[in-house]
PDB file of C-alpha atoms in Angstrom:
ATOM      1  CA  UNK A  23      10.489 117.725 184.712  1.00  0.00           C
ATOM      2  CA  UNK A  24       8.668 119.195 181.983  1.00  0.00           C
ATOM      3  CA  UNK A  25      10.685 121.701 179.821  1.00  0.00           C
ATOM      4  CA  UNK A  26       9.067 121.813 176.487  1.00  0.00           C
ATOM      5  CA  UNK A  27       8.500 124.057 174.891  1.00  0.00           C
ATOM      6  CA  UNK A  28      11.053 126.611 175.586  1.00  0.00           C
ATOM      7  CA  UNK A  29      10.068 130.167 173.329  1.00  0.00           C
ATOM      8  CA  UNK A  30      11.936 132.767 173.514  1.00  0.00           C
ATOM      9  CA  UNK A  31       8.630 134.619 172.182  1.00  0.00           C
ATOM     10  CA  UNK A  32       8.113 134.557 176.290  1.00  0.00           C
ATOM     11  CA  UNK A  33       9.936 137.659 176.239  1.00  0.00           C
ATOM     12  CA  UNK A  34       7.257 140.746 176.081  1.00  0.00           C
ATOM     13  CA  UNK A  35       7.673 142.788 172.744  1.00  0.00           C
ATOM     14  CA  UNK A  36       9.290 145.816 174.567  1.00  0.00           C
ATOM     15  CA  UNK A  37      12.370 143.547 174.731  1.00  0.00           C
ATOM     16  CA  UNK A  38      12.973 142.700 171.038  1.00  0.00           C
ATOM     17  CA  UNK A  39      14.668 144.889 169.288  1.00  0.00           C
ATOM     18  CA  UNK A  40      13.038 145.089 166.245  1.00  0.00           C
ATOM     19  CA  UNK A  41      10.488 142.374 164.114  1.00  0.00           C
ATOM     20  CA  UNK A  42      11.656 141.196 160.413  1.00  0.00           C
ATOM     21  CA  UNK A  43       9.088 139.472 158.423  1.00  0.00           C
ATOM     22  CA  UNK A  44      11.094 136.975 156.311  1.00  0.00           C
ATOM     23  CA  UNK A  45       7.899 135.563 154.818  1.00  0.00           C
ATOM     24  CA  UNK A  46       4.042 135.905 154.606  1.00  0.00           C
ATOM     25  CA  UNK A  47       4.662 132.876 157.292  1.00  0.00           C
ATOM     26  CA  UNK A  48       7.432 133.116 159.414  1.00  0.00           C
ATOM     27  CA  UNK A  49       7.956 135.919 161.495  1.00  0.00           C
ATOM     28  CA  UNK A  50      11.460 136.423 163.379  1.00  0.00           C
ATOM     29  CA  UNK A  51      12.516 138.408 166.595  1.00  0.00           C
ATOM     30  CA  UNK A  52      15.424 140.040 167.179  1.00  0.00           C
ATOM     31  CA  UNK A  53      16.028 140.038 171.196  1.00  0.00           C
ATOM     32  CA  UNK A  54      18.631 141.731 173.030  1.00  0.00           C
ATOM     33  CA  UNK A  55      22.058 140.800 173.661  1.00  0.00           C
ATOM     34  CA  UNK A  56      22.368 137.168 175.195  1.00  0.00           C
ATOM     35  CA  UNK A  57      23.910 139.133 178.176  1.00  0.00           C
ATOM     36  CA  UNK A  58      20.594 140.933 178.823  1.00  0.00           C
ATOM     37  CA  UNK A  59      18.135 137.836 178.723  1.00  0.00           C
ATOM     38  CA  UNK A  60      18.950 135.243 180.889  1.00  0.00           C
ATOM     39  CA  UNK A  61      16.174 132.072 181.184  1.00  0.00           C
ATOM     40  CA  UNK A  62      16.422 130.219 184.698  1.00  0.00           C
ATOM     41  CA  UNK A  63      16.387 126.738 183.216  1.00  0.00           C
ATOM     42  CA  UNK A  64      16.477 124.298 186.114  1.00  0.00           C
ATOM     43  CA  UNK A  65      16.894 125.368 190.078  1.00  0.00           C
ATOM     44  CA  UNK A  66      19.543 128.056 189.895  1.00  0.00           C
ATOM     45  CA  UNK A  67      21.308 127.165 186.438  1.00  0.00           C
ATOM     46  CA  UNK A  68      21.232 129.973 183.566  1.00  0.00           C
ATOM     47  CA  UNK A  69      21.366 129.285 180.245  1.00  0.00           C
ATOM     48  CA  UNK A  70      21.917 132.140 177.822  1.00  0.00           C
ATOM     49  CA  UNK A  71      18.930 132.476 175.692  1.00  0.00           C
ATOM     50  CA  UNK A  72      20.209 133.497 172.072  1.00  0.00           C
ATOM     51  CA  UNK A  73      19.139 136.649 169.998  1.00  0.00           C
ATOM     52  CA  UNK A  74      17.141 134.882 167.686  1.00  0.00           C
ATOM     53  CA  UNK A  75      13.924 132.853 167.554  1.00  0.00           C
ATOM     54  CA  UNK A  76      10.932 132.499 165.420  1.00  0.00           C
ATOM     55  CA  UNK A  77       7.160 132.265 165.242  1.00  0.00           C
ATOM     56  CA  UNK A  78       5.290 129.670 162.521  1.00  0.00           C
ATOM     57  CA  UNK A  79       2.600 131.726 162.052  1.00  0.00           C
ATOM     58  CA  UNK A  80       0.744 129.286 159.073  1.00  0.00           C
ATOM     59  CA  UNK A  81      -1.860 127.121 159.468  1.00  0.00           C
ATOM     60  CA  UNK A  82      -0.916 123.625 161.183  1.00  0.00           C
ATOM     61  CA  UNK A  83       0.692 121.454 159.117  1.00  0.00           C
ATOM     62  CA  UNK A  84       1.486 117.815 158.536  1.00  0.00           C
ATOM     63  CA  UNK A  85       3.862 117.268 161.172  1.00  0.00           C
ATOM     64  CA  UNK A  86       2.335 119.593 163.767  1.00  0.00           C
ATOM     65  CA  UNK A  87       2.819 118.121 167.527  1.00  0.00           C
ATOM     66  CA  UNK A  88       6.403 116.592 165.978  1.00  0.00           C
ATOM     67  CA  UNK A  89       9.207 117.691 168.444  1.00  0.00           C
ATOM     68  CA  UNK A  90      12.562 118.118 167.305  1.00  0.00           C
ATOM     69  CA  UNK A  91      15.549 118.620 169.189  1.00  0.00           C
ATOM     70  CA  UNK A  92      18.212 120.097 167.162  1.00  0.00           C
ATOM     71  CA  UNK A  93      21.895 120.127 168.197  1.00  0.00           C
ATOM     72  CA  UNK A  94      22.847 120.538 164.446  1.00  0.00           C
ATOM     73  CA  UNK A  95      25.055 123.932 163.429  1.00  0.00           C
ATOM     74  CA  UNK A  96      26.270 125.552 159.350  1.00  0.00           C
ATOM     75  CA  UNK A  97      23.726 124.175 157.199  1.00  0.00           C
ATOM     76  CA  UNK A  98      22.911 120.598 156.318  1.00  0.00           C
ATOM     77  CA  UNK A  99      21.614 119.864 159.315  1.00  0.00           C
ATOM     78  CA  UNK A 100      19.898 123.359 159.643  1.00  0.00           C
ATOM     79  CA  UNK A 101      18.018 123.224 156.443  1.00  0.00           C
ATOM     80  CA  UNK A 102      16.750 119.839 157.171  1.00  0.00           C
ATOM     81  CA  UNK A 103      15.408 120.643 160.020  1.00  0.00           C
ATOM     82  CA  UNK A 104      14.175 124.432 158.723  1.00  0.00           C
ATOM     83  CA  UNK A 105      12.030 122.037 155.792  1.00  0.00           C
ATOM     84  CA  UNK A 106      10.438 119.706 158.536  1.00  0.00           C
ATOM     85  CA  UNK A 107       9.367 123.161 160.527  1.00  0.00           C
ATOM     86  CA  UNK A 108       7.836 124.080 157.859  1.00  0.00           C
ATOM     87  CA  UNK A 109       5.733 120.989 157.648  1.00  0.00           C
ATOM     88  CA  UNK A 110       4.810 121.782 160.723  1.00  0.00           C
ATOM     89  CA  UNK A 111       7.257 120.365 163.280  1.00  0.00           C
ATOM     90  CA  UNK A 112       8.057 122.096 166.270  1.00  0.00           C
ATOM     91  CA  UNK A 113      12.383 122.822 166.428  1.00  0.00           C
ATOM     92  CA  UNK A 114      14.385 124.014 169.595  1.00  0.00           C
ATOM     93  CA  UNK A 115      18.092 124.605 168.394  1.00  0.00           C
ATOM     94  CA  UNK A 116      20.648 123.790 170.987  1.00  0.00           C
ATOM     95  CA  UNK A 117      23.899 126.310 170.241  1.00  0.00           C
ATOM     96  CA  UNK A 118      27.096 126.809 172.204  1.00  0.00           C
ATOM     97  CA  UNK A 119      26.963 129.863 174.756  1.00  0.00           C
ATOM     98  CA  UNK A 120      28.380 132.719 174.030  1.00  0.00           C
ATOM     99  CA  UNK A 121      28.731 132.227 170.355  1.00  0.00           C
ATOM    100  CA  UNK A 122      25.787 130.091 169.237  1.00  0.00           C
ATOM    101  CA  UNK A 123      25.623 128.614 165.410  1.00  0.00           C
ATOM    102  CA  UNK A 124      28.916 129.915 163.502  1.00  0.00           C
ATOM    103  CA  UNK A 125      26.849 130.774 160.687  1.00  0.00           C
ATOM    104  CA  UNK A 126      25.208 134.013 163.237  1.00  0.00           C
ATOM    105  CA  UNK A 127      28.621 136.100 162.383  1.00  0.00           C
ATOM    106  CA  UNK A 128      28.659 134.967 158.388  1.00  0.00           C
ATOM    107  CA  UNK A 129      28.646 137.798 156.415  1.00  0.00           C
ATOM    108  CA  UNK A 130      27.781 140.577 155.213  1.00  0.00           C
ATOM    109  CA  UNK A 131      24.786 141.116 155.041  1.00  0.00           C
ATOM    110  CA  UNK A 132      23.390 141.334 157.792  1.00  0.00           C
ATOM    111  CA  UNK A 133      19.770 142.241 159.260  1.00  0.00           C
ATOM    112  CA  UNK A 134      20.519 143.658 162.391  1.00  0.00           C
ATOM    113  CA  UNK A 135      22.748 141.802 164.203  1.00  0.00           C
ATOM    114  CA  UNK A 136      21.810 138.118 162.267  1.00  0.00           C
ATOM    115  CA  UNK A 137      23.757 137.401 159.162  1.00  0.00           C
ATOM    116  CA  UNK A 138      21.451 136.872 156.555  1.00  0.00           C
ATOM    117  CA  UNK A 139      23.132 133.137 156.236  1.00  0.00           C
ATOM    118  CA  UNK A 140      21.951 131.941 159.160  1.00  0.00           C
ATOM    119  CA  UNK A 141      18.216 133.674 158.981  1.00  0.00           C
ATOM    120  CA  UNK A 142      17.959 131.532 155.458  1.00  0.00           C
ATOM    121  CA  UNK A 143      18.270 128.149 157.210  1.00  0.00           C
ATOM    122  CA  UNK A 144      16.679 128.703 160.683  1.00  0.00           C
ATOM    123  CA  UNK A 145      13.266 129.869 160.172  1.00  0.00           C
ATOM    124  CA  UNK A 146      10.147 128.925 162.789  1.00  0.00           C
ATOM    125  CA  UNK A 147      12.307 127.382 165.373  1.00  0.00           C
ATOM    126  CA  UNK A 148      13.671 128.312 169.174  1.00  0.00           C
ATOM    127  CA  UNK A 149      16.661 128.463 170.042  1.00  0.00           C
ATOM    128  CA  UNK A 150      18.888 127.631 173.590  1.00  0.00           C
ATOM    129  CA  UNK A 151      22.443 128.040 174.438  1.00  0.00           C
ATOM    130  CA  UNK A 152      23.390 124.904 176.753  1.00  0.00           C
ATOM    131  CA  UNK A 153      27.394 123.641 177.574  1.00  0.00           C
ATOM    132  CA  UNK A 154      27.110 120.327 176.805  1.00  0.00           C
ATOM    133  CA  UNK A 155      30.425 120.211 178.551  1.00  0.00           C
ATOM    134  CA  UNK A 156      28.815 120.623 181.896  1.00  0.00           C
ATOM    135  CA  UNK A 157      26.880 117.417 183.591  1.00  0.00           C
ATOM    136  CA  UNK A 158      23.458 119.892 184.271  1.00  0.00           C
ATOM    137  CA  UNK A 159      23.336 120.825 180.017  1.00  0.00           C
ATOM    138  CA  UNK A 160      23.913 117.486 180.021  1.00  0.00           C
ATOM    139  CA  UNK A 161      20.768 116.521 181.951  1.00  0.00           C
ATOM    140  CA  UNK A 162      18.935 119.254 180.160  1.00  0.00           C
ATOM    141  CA  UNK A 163      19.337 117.861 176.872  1.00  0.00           C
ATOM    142  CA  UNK A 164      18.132 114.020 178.253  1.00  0.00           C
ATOM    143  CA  UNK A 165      15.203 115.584 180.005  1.00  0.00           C
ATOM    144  CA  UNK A 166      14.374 117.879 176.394  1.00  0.00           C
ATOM    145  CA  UNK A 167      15.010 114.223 174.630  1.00  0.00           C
ATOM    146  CA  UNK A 168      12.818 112.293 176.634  1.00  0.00           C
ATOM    147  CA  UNK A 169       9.951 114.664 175.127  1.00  0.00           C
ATOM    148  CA  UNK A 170      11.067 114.896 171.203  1.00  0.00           C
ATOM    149  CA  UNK A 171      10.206 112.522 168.397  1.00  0.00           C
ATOM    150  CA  UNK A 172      13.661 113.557 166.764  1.00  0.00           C
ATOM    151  CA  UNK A 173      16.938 114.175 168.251  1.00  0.00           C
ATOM    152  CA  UNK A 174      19.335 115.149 165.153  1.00  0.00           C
ATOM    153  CA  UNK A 175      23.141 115.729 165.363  1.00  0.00           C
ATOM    154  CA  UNK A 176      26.179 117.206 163.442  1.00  0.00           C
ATOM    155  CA  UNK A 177      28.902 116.200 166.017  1.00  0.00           C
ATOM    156  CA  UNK A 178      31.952 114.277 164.685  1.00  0.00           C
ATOM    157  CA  UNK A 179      31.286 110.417 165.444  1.00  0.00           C
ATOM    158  CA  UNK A 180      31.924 109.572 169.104  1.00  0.00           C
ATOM    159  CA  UNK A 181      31.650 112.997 170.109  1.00  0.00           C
ATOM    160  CA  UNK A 182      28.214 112.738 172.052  1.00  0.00           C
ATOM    161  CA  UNK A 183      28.668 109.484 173.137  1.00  0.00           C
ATOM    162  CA  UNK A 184      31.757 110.854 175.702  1.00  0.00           C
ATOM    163  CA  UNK A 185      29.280 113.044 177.296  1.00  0.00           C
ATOM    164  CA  UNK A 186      26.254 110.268 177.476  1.00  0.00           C
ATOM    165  CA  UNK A 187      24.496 111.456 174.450  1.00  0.00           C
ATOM    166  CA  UNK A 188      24.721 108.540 172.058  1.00  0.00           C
ATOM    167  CA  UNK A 189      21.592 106.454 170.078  1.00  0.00           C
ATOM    168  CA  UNK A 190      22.352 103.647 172.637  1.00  0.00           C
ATOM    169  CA  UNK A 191      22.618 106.190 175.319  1.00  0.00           C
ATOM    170  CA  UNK A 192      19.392 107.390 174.779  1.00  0.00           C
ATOM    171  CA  UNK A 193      17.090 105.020 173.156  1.00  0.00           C
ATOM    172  CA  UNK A 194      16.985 102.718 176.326  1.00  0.00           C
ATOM    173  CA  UNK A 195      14.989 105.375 177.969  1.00  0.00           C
ATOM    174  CA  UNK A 196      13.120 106.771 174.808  1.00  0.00           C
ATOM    175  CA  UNK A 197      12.570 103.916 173.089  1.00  0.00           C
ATOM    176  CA  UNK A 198      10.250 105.934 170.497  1.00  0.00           C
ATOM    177  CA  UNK A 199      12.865 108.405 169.236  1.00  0.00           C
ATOM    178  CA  UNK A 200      14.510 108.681 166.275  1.00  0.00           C
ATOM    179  CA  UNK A 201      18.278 109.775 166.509  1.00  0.00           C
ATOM    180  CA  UNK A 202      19.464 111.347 162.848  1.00  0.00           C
ATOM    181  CA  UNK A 203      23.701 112.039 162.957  1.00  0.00           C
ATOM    182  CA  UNK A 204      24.672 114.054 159.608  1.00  0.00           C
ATOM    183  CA  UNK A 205      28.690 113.023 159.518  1.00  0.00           C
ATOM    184  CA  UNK A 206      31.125 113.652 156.792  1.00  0.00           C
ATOM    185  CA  UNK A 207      32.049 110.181 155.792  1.00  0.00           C
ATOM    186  CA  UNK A 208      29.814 107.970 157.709  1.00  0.00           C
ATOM    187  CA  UNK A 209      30.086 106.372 161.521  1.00  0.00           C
ATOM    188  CA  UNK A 210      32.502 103.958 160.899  1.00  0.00           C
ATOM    189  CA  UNK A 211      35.727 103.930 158.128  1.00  0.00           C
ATOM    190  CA  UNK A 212      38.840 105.259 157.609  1.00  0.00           C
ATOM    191  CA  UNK A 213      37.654 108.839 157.474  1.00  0.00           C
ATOM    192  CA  UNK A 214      35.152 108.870 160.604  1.00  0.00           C
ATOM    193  CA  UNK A 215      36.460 110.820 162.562  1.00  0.00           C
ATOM    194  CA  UNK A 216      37.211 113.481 160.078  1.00  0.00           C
ATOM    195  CA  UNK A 217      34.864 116.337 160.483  1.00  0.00           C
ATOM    196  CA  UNK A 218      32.767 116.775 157.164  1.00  0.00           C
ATOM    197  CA  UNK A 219      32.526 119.685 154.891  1.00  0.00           C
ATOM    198  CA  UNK A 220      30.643 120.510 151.591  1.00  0.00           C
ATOM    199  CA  UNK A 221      33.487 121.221 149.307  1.00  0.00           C
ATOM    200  CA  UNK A 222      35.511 118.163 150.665  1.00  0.00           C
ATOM    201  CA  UNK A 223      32.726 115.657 149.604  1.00  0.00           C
ATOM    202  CA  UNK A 224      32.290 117.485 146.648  1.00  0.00           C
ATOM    203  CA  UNK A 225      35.726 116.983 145.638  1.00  0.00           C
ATOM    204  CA  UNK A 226      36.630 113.277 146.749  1.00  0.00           C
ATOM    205  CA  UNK A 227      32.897 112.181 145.831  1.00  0.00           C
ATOM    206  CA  UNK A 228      33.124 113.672 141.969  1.00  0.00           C
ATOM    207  CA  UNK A 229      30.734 116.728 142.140  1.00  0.00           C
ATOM    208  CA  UNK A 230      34.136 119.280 141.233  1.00  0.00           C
ATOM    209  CA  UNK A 231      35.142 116.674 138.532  1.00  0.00           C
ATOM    210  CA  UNK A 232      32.157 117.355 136.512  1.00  0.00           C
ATOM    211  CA  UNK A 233      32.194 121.012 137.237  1.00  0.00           C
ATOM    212  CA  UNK A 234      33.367 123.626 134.670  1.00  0.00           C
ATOM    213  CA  UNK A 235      35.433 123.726 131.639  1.00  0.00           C
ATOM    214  CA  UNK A 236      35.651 120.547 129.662  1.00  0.00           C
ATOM    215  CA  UNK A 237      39.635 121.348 129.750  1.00  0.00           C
ATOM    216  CA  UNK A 238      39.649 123.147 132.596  1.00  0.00           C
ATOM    217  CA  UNK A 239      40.596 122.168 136.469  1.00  0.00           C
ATOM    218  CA  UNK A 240      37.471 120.657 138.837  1.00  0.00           C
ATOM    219  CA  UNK A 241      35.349 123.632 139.807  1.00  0.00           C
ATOM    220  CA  UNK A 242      33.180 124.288 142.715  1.00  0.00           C
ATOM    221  CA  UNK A 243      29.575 125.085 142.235  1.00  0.00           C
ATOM    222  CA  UNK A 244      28.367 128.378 143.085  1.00  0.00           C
ATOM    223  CA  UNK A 245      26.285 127.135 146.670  1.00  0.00           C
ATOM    224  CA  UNK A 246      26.895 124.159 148.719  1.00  0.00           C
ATOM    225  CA  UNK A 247      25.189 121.798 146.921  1.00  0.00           C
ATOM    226  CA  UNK A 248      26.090 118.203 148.852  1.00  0.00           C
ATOM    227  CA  UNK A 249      25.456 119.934 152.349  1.00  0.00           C
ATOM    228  CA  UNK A 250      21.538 120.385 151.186  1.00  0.00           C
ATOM    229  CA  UNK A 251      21.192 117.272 149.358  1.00  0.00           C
ATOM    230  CA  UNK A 252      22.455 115.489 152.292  1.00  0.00           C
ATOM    231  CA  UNK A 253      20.082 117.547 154.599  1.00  0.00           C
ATOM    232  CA  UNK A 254      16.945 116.700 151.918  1.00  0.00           C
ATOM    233  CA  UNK A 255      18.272 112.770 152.340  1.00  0.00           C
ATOM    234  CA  UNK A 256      18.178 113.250 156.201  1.00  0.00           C
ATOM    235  CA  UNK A 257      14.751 114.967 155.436  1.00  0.00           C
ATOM    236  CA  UNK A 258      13.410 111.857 153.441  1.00  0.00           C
ATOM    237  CA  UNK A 259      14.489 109.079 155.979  1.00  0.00           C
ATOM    238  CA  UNK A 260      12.826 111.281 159.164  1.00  0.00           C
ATOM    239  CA  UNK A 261       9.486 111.170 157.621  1.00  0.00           C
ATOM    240  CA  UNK A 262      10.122 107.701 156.567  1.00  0.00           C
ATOM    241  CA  UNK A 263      11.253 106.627 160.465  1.00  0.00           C
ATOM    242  CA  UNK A 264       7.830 108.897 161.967  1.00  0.00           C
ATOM    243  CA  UNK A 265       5.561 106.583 159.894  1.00  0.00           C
ATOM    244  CA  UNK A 266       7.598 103.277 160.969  1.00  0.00           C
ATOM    245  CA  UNK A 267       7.370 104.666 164.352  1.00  0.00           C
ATOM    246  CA  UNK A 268       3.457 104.737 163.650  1.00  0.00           C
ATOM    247  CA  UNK A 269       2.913 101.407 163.040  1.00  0.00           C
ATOM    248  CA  UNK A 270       5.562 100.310 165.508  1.00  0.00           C
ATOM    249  CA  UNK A 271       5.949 102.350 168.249  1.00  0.00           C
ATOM    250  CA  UNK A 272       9.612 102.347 168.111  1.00  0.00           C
ATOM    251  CA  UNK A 273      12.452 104.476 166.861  1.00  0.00           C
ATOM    252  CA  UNK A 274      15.785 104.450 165.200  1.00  0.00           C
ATOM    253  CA  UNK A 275      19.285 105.447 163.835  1.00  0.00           C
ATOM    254  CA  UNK A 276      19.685 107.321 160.797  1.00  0.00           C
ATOM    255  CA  UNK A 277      23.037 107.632 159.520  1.00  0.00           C
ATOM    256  CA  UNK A 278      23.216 110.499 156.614  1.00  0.00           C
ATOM    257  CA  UNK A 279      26.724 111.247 155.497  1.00  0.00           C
ATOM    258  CA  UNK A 280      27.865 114.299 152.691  1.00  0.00           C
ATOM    259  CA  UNK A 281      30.268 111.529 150.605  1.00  0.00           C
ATOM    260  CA  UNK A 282      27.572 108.907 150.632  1.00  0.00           C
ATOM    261  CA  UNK A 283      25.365 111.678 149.508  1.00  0.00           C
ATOM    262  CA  UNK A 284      27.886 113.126 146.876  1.00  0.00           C
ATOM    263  CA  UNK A 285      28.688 109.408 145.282  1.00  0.00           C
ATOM    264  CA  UNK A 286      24.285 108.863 145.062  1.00  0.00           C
ATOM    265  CA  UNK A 287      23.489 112.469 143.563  1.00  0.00           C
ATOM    266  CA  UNK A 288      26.285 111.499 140.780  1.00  0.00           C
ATOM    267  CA  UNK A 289      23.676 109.123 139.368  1.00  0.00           C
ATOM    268  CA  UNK A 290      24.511 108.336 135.449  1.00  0.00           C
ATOM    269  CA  UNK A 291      27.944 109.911 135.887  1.00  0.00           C
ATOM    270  CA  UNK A 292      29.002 107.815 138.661  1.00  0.00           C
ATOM    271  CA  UNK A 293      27.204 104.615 137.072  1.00  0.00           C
ATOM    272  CA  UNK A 294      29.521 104.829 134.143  1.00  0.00           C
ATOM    273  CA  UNK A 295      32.306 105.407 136.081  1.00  0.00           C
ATOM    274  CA  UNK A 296      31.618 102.421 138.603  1.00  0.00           C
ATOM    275  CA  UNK A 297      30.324 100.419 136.105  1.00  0.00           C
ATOM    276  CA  UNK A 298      31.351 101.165 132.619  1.00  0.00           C
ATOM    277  CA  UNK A 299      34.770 102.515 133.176  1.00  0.00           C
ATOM    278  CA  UNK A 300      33.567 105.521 131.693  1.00  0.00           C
ATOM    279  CA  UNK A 301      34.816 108.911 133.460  1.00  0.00           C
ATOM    280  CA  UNK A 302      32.999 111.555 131.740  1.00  0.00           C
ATOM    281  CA  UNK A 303      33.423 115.405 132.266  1.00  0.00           C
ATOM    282  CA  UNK A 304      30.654 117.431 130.934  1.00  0.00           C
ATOM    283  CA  UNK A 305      31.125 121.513 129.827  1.00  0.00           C
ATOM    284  CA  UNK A 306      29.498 124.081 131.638  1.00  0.00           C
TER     285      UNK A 306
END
């Protein structure tokens, strides 16, 4: 069954709400409520179609004809895949019914309905709701894999594999696709099954120790900095895997975790720590 691509541009303009231009480039619809647009997926089942999607209006761009199926939610995994649209990959973003990404309700501000949050990470893609906790979303996100380049997830290690979701899961059928998971601490470890936030890698990978007052307590920085440098890692070894896949026809795994992340972007600070026994803390 051929399901791609899935726009929710399908909708005629009398049912959007209103049009925000967010750049010279991207230009974003505001549908209904997810109540009032319904797409019939696959004989009979409904899948709410969320009140958001977007347009890449620019020219065609490097990675133009790349699929991407995005199951990835808050904002590493987002803003990795917002830079690769903008190279010109083609996203669908898989969110939970009835709620979709978390970062929808973050704010104020808002435009409309969308918190501004979410609109700055989730340009020029589609979006579907689909339970993955039902057997037929299940089967909807295979058949959707089985027609992407790039299948990227967020989920806590294991999580997808319960449901039949996994690398090994899905590579025997798609041997060509590459499978990116963005994890807190890695696949495997003490921590692995700890879910993964900014400020948590941040802190145990040194970013807060460096942060602020020379004599003062470790600081957060002002935006999630390890959530974006992770996503620009995950960024780096995608394009690296499409140009493998090139000369090789095959995919692979890419593991990108926030502390692995954290501990790299430390660079001189954590070489003298690690190496010279140095611990510096620099003033702000």
């Amino acid at each position: 069954m051929d399901v791609w691509p899935l726009r929710l541009r399908q909708y005629s303009l009398a049912s959007m709400l209103r049009l925000q231009l967010l750049s010279r480039n991207s230009v974003v619809f505001f549908s209904k409520s997810c109540s009032e647009n319904l797409l019939q997926y696959q004989k009979g089942i409904f899948h709410q179609c969320l009140s958001f999607s977007t347009e890449n209006t620019s020219k065609k761009g490097p990675l133009h004809g790349v699929k991407i199926l995005d199951l990835t939610r808050v904002l590493a995994g987002p803003f990795a895949t917002m830079v690769l649209s903008d190279l010109g990959a083609s996203v669908i973003k898989v969110e939970k019914p009835g709620m979709g990404d978390e970062t929808r309700t973050w704010g104020p501000p808002f435009v409309g309905s969308e918190s501004c949050y979410f609109l700055g990470i989730n340009r020029n893609k589609s979006s579907l709701a689909v339970d993955l906790k039902t057997p037929e979303g299940v089967d909807i996100l295979k058949s959707l894999a089985a027609q992407c380049d790039v299948f990227m997830e967020n989920f806590v290690p294991g999580s997808l594999a319960r449901v039949g979701l996994s690398y090994d899961d899905l590579q025997a059928s798609c041997p060509g696709l590459i499978y990116c998971s963005l994890t807190g601490y890695g696949p495997t470890g003490p921590y692995s099954k700890r879910p993964g936030y900014d400020v948590m890698a941040a802190s145990i990978g040194g970013l807060m120790s460096v942060t602020g007052p020379a004599q003062g307590p470790p600081c957060k920085v002002g935006i999630a900095m390890t959530d974006l440098a992770t996503a620009l890692f995950a960024h780096g070894a995608i394009m690296a895997a499409l140009i493998e896949r090139s000369k090789t026809g095959r995919g692979q795994k890419i593991d990108c975790d926030l502390l692995s992340t954290q501990v790299a972007c430390m660079t001189n600070l954590a070489s003298s720590y690690l190496n010279g026994n140095v611990e510096e803390r620099n003033p702000t």
